[in-house]
Amino acid sequence: MKPKFLRSTLAIAAVYFSGNLYAQQTDTLQKEQKIDEVVVIGYGKAKAKDLTGSVSVINLTKAENQPVADIGQAIQGRASGVNVFNSGEPGSNVTFRIRGTGTISNNDPLIVVDGMPLNGGLNQINMSDVESINILKDASSTAIYGSRGANGVVIITTKRGAKGGVLNFDTFTGIQSVGHMPKMLDASQYAQLNNEMLINAGMASNPQFNDPASLGKGTDWIKALFSPALMSNYSLSYGDRTEKSNLYVSASYFSQKGVVLNTGYDRYIVQLNGDTKVKPFLKIGNSVKLQHDIKKKGDYDIKNTFLSLPTRAIYDPSGNYAGPGSNPMLYGDIDNPIGKANIVEMTTKGYNIQGNMYAEAEIIKDLKFKSLGGIEANIWYDRTWSPKYVWGAKSQENSYLYEGDNRSITLLWDNTLTYDKIIGDHHINAVIGSSAQNNDFKFLNASIQKFASESTQQIDNGTLQPIPHGSGSQWAIMSYLGRVNYNFAGKYYITATIRRDGSSRFGDGNKWGWFPSAAVAWRISNENFLKDSRTVNNLKIRLGYGITGNQNIGNYSFASTYNTYLYNFNNVFVPSVLPTVLPNPYVKWEGQEQYNAGFDLDMFNSRVSLILDAYVKNTNDMLVPMSVPVTSGYSDVFVPSVNAGKIQNKGIEATLSTKNFVRENFKWSTDAVFSYNKNNVVNINSETPIITASGGLNSTIGLIQNNFPVNVFYGYVTDGIFQNQGEVNLHAVQMPGSNPATSTAPGDIRFKDLNNDGVINDKDRTVIGNPNPKFTFSLNNTFTYKSFDLSVFLQGSYGNDIFNANRMYTENMAIITNQSTAVLNRWTGEGTSFTMPRAIYGDPNQNSRVSDRYIEDGSYVKIKNVMLSYTLPKGVFGENFKLIKIFASAQNLVTWTKYGGFDPEVPVNGIDNGTYPITTTISFGLNVGF
């Protein structure tokens, strides 16, 4: 393999050497621009060539105009070491994992927008307003954020004004559809299955199903719930910059109808940014965003839609929603999922403000003081209205209304002093400062039933079972920080960072913590023996170490929790207060130490660029549940957390960018991203696993256990299908007895007796799957021919398992619900099937228990995005038009996978249980600049 790899490398090198002959002048300029690119880091900026930590810079020009609701989806796969998990539901937010899962609590990275930490989601940001996205991954770069840097930091900078004044209008409209629909039994197929299922259980079959073939196709519930849906976006912005000031203002509207009936999302955003030099030494500015969104959905249930009987109609003869009959053995007992999706109104209206104002003064030459004050206000209103109804045997006797008001107000005050000085070959950049932030959260909600008139939908108009709720919480953090960047002659770099945080979330003895880091780098390409090289343009080696923390553990973990109760004493209700959670005054930060080694390489006039990092990330003092005896008087279910766990992540990341062809009329570039991460739970302070997901007959699907990755799947191991009674008799006892209707029989699944005790029980469960991928990757190719641009972006994951929980219900053949067409290959006699068991009502062998039967390969490769654009020649419509670009885009165009569900992109825990599907979106758009 090595000689072959060497030959391939030399061949590639030859291509680039030859390419230099016709593009050297252009590429030299691009090389200089790249290494001098300014990157936003914590509390400052740095040139790309001077970075000592691991920072991923997202190329937004290759992610723009994608038909997505937020920028989190647009950057998926474009940064090494960063996994982004999407949900197809309109208005949902992405989930980030930077360098693996580091804790069993909150793993979300810190998101900083224009210098202010963001509590809300990325869907509050208009992608057209974003200037840059930088992701800080290692501790040497995130330690400046101290107790909040353990999970990585995403820094987003919005746009400022452009010289000369630019007015832009951007829009796109797309159609969404579900790429892969599950196939369920039609009416005649289900009737035949139902008869077989009941007869095998020794029961009488449904008399309505005496002639299954006569029932035809029946009702397609899935088709009724899912349909193609529109998505559109409109954005208008203006920016201008002069020597003394700049201004950027924008307004945008985004609308997304969901592919699921009665779901949708509407968003309105106004952005106002400005900077003014009021005096030669004083600059003031602001970044303000106003956002309003509306999320709508009915009471949809994807799983129940799968399971609804095709022999039932959606509407009765009168045109009302139909329901099941009174006998569940004949009609099932699932409510009408289409009716619920249509008549129940569930709405969330959000009103969000995020803004800051700053003043920056140059005290003396090279020394600047900056003070920034910010506010984030998140106010959202929830409302659920469900009218009364009678649909067959299913009914809701009283209409129901729920309303809730929520308010979260966060205040920030940062003060920093920055010294930046070049003395000969010495460059010093130092920053010291303080940061104070506090949050106040309150909610008030109420529900009530039975309205005299359903047209008066107000809490005061209900008459039955009023239930009020209300509470609040606060947290605050005070921080002191310092960082020194030093380099000598652009060759030798040292970065040292320290932060001290004090948080209200910890007890008196542990409120404060220190978070140091250090990194060194050697830019070898500036040494005399290499600086004149025509092959190597930039070569830098980096080493870093640091300690960061995670304070996202809840607000009152150090204190006891009390609940109020009403006790009946002699028919008199007496209020009382009882402790529920044992206090732990010693709770402290989850500490994380991280080692990072990397190098940056640019070759052949920056025609080839490679960034490679290797890391070890140890989460120490991880919060895990404490064992609390019932005799303590406290709950043994709701227990405090103690700092006694440890998780380790080790990984390798690589980003390779190449300019394959650079000619006057044709250019072709490639970007490849590779991320490998190995996760291991070192200690959870107990040999008893922590259950993270449950379901099925034995209640456990996912868990955290020592010496395994987080969230592994846990269950039984299958070993084929019993083909005859002799095989049943020779195997360990699963369900004793001789009656096939009530015990293990031919056609049932054979489960492995892992402990060889002759009995299949809970002791035979084991780890059966791992939702964490071995590696993820992406490949983006960009082609430019004259005024045409084409980009093809592939993204994928390898080595992860998915627990398809949908199949626990759609392949159990044990209750009166519809099943998938996979059961057409069920066992009906010896030799008929070796994978799909028999159909029998009641499932006496528990064939549907949690097992590796539902584990599927979650690996996939997607054509994530294809974008084709054409830029019209300048002056076609007059001199006022500086840019006119039309484009077509396809998102999630093709997926190659063995996974049988909607889509292999499932939640981060790897469990697909009625997950809202990722959609394929075809869109067309326009960019106009004046």
Short mmCIF file of N, CA, C and O in Angstrom, two decimals, residues 695-698 700-701 713-718 749 751 768-769 801-814 819-820 823 835-837 843 846-858 899-901 910-912:
data_model
loop_
_atom_site.label_atom_id
_atom_site.label_comp_id
_atom_site.label_asym_id
_atom_site.label_seq_id
_atom_site.Cartn_x
_atom_site.Cartn_y
_atom_site.Cartn_z
N GLY A 695 -37.59 1.95 26.43
CA GLY A 695 -38.71 1.58 25.58
C GLY A 695 -38.75 0.08 25.39
O GLY A 695 -37.79 -0.62 25.70
N GLY A 696 -39.86 -0.43 24.92
CA GLY A 696 -39.96 -1.87 24.72
C GLY A 696 -40.25 -2.59 26.02
O GLY A 696 -40.52 -2.01 27.06
N LEU A 697 -40.16 -3.90 25.99
CA LEU A 697 -40.58 -4.71 27.12
C LEU A 697 -39.59 -4.71 28.27
O LEU A 697 -39.98 -4.90 29.41
N ASN A 698 -38.30 -4.50 27.98
CA ASN A 698 -37.34 -4.52 29.08
C ASN A 698 -36.88 -3.13 29.48
O ASN A 698 -35.97 -2.99 30.28
N THR A 700 -35.03 -0.73 28.52
CA THR A 700 -33.74 -0.09 28.25
C THR A 700 -33.37 -0.19 26.77
O THR A 700 -33.42 -1.28 26.19
N ILE A 701 -32.98 0.93 26.19
CA ILE A 701 -32.44 0.94 24.83
C ILE A 701 -31.01 1.45 24.85
O ILE A 701 -30.10 0.82 24.33
N PHE A 713 -26.24 1.01 22.66
CA PHE A 713 -27.52 0.30 22.71
C PHE A 713 -27.35 -1.00 23.51
O PHE A 713 -26.31 -1.66 23.43
N TYR A 714 -28.40 -1.36 24.21
CA TYR A 714 -28.33 -2.47 25.15
C TYR A 714 -29.55 -3.36 24.97
O TYR A 714 -30.69 -2.86 24.96
N GLY A 715 -29.34 -4.65 24.81
CA GLY A 715 -30.47 -5.55 24.63
C GLY A 715 -30.03 -6.98 24.41
O GLY A 715 -28.90 -7.37 24.72
N TYR A 716 -30.91 -7.75 23.82
CA TYR A 716 -30.66 -9.16 23.56
C TYR A 716 -30.01 -9.36 22.20
O TYR A 716 -30.15 -8.51 21.30
N VAL A 717 -29.34 -10.50 22.04
CA VAL A 717 -28.70 -10.85 20.78
C VAL A 717 -29.51 -11.98 20.14
O VAL A 717 -29.76 -13.01 20.78
N THR A 718 -29.94 -11.76 18.91
CA THR A 718 -30.74 -12.77 18.22
C THR A 718 -29.85 -13.80 17.54
O THR A 718 -28.68 -13.54 17.23
N ILE A 749 -38.25 -15.97 17.52
CA ILE A 749 -36.83 -15.60 17.48
C ILE A 749 -36.07 -16.36 18.56
O ILE A 749 -36.53 -16.48 19.70
N PHE A 751 -33.01 -16.28 20.98
CA PHE A 751 -32.10 -15.32 21.59
C PHE A 751 -30.93 -16.07 22.23
O PHE A 751 -31.09 -17.16 22.78
N ILE A 768 -25.29 -3.96 22.23
CA ILE A 768 -25.61 -4.48 20.90
C ILE A 768 -25.35 -3.47 19.78
O ILE A 768 -25.52 -3.80 18.61
N GLY A 769 -24.96 -2.25 20.11
CA GLY A 769 -24.72 -1.27 19.05
C GLY A 769 -24.14 0.01 19.59
O GLY A 769 -24.21 0.30 20.79
N ASP A 801 -24.24 2.96 14.35
CA ASP A 801 -25.47 2.17 14.32
C ASP A 801 -26.66 3.05 14.62
O ASP A 801 -26.56 4.07 15.30
N ILE A 802 -27.81 2.63 14.11
CA ILE A 802 -29.09 3.29 14.42
C ILE A 802 -30.02 2.25 15.02
O ILE A 802 -30.14 1.13 14.50
N PHE A 803 -30.66 2.60 16.12
CA PHE A 803 -31.70 1.74 16.67
C PHE A 803 -33.02 2.21 16.08
O PHE A 803 -33.55 3.26 16.44
N ASN A 804 -33.56 1.42 15.15
CA ASN A 804 -34.80 1.78 14.46
C ASN A 804 -35.98 1.35 15.32
O ASN A 804 -36.54 0.27 15.15
N ALA A 805 -36.33 2.20 16.30
CA ALA A 805 -37.41 1.87 17.22
C ALA A 805 -38.76 1.79 16.53
O ALA A 805 -39.69 1.17 17.06
N ASN A 806 -38.89 2.40 15.36
CA ASN A 806 -40.15 2.28 14.62
C ASN A 806 -40.49 0.83 14.34
O ASN A 806 -41.65 0.43 14.35
N ARG A 807 -39.48 0.02 14.09
CA ARG A 807 -39.71 -1.39 13.74
C ARG A 807 -40.22 -2.20 14.93
O ARG A 807 -40.80 -3.27 14.74
N MET A 808 -39.98 -1.72 16.17
CA MET A 808 -40.54 -2.41 17.32
C MET A 808 -42.05 -2.45 17.26
O MET A 808 -42.69 -3.35 17.82
N TYR A 809 -42.64 -1.46 16.57
CA TYR A 809 -44.09 -1.38 16.47
C TYR A 809 -44.59 -1.85 15.11
O TYR A 809 -45.68 -2.44 15.02
N THR A 810 -43.82 -1.59 14.06
CA THR A 810 -44.30 -1.93 12.71
C THR A 810 -43.92 -3.33 12.26
O THR A 810 -44.27 -3.73 11.16
N GLU A 811 -43.19 -4.08 13.12
CA GLU A 811 -42.85 -5.46 12.78
C GLU A 811 -43.12 -6.42 13.93
O GLU A 811 -42.64 -7.55 13.92
N ASN A 812 -43.94 -6.00 14.91
CA ASN A 812 -44.14 -6.91 16.04
C ASN A 812 -45.21 -7.96 15.77
O ASN A 812 -45.20 -9.03 16.36
N MET A 813 -46.19 -7.67 14.87
CA MET A 813 -47.25 -8.63 14.50
C MET A 813 -47.90 -9.23 15.73
O MET A 813 -48.19 -10.42 15.79
N ALA A 814 -48.15 -8.36 16.76
CA ALA A 814 -48.64 -8.88 18.03
C ALA A 814 -49.85 -8.13 18.56
O ALA A 814 -50.49 -8.59 19.49
N GLN A 819 -48.78 -2.91 9.99
CA GLN A 819 -47.38 -3.31 9.99
C GLN A 819 -46.75 -2.93 8.66
O GLN A 819 -47.45 -2.64 7.68
N SER A 820 -45.44 -2.94 8.63
CA SER A 820 -44.74 -2.61 7.39
C SER A 820 -44.74 -3.81 6.45
O SER A 820 -45.00 -4.96 6.86
N VAL A 823 -43.08 -7.47 6.93
CA VAL A 823 -43.66 -8.67 7.54
C VAL A 823 -44.27 -9.61 6.51
O VAL A 823 -44.70 -10.72 6.85
N THR A 835 -35.37 -14.74 9.29
CA THR A 835 -35.15 -13.42 9.87
C THR A 835 -36.41 -12.80 10.46
O THR A 835 -36.34 -12.06 11.45
N MET A 836 -37.58 -13.05 9.88
CA MET A 836 -38.82 -12.45 10.34
C MET A 836 -39.66 -13.50 11.06
O MET A 836 -39.99 -14.53 10.48
N PRO A 837 -40.02 -13.27 12.34
CA PRO A 837 -40.73 -14.30 13.11
C PRO A 837 -42.18 -14.48 12.66
O PRO A 837 -42.66 -13.80 11.75
N ASP A 843 -47.68 -11.89 21.42
CA ASP A 843 -46.23 -12.08 21.39
C ASP A 843 -45.72 -12.82 22.63
O ASP A 843 -44.96 -12.28 23.43
N GLN A 846 -42.04 -12.74 23.34
CA GLN A 846 -41.46 -11.39 23.39
C GLN A 846 -40.47 -11.18 22.25
O GLN A 846 -39.34 -10.71 22.43
N ASN A 847 -40.90 -11.52 21.04
CA ASN A 847 -40.06 -11.31 19.86
C ASN A 847 -39.74 -9.84 19.65
O ASN A 847 -38.71 -9.50 19.04
N SER A 848 -40.61 -8.97 20.15
CA SER A 848 -40.41 -7.53 19.92
C SER A 848 -39.59 -6.86 21.01
O SER A 848 -39.48 -5.64 21.04
N ARG A 849 -38.99 -7.64 21.91
CA ARG A 849 -38.14 -7.05 22.95
C ARG A 849 -36.94 -6.33 22.31
O ARG A 849 -36.59 -6.56 21.16
N VAL A 850 -36.32 -5.46 23.08
CA VAL A 850 -35.16 -4.72 22.57
C VAL A 850 -34.04 -5.70 22.28
O VAL A 850 -33.56 -6.42 23.16
N SER A 851 -33.60 -5.74 21.02
CA SER A 851 -32.56 -6.67 20.60
C SER A 851 -31.85 -6.11 19.39
O SER A 851 -32.23 -5.07 18.84
N ASP A 852 -30.82 -6.85 18.97
CA ASP A 852 -30.08 -6.40 17.78
C ASP A 852 -30.88 -6.57 16.50
O ASP A 852 -30.42 -6.19 15.42
N ARG A 853 -32.09 -7.08 16.63
CA ARG A 853 -33.00 -7.15 15.48
C ARG A 853 -33.26 -5.77 14.90
O ARG A 853 -33.47 -5.62 13.70
N TYR A 854 -33.23 -4.74 15.76
CA TYR A 854 -33.57 -3.39 15.32
C TYR A 854 -32.34 -2.52 15.08
O TYR A 854 -32.46 -1.33 14.80
N ILE A 855 -31.16 -3.11 15.23
CA ILE A 855 -29.94 -2.37 14.96
C ILE A 855 -29.67 -2.36 13.46
O ILE A 855 -29.63 -3.41 12.83
N GLU A 856 -29.48 -1.19 12.90
CA GLU A 856 -29.20 -1.06 11.47
C GLU A 856 -27.94 -0.22 11.27
O GLU A 856 -27.59 0.62 12.10
N ASP A 857 -27.30 -0.47 10.17
CA ASP A 857 -26.10 0.29 9.80
C ASP A 857 -26.52 1.72 9.45
O ASP A 857 -27.30 1.94 8.53
N GLY A 858 -26.00 2.69 10.20
CA GLY A 858 -26.36 4.09 9.96
C GLY A 858 -25.41 4.82 9.05
O GLY A 858 -25.55 6.04 8.84
N TYR A 899 -29.67 2.00 5.63
CA TYR A 899 -30.69 2.22 6.64
C TYR A 899 -32.08 2.24 6.00
O TYR A 899 -32.28 2.88 4.96
N GLY A 900 -33.05 1.59 6.65
CA GLY A 900 -34.37 1.43 6.06
C GLY A 900 -35.39 2.46 6.47
O GLY A 900 -36.52 2.43 6.00
N GLY A 901 -35.04 3.39 7.38
CA GLY A 901 -35.99 4.40 7.82
C GLY A 901 -36.08 5.56 6.86
O GLY A 901 -35.58 5.52 5.73
N GLY A 910 -28.91 8.34 18.37
CA GLY A 910 -28.97 7.24 17.41
C GLY A 910 -30.27 6.48 17.39
O GLY A 910 -30.35 5.44 16.73
N ILE A 911 -31.30 6.97 18.07
CA ILE A 911 -32.59 6.27 18.14
C ILE A 911 -33.60 6.97 17.24
O ILE A 911 -33.85 8.17 17.38
N ASP A 912 -34.15 6.22 16.32
CA ASP A 912 -35.19 6.74 15.41
C ASP A 912 -36.53 6.24 15.90
O ASP A 912 -36.87 5.07 15.74
#
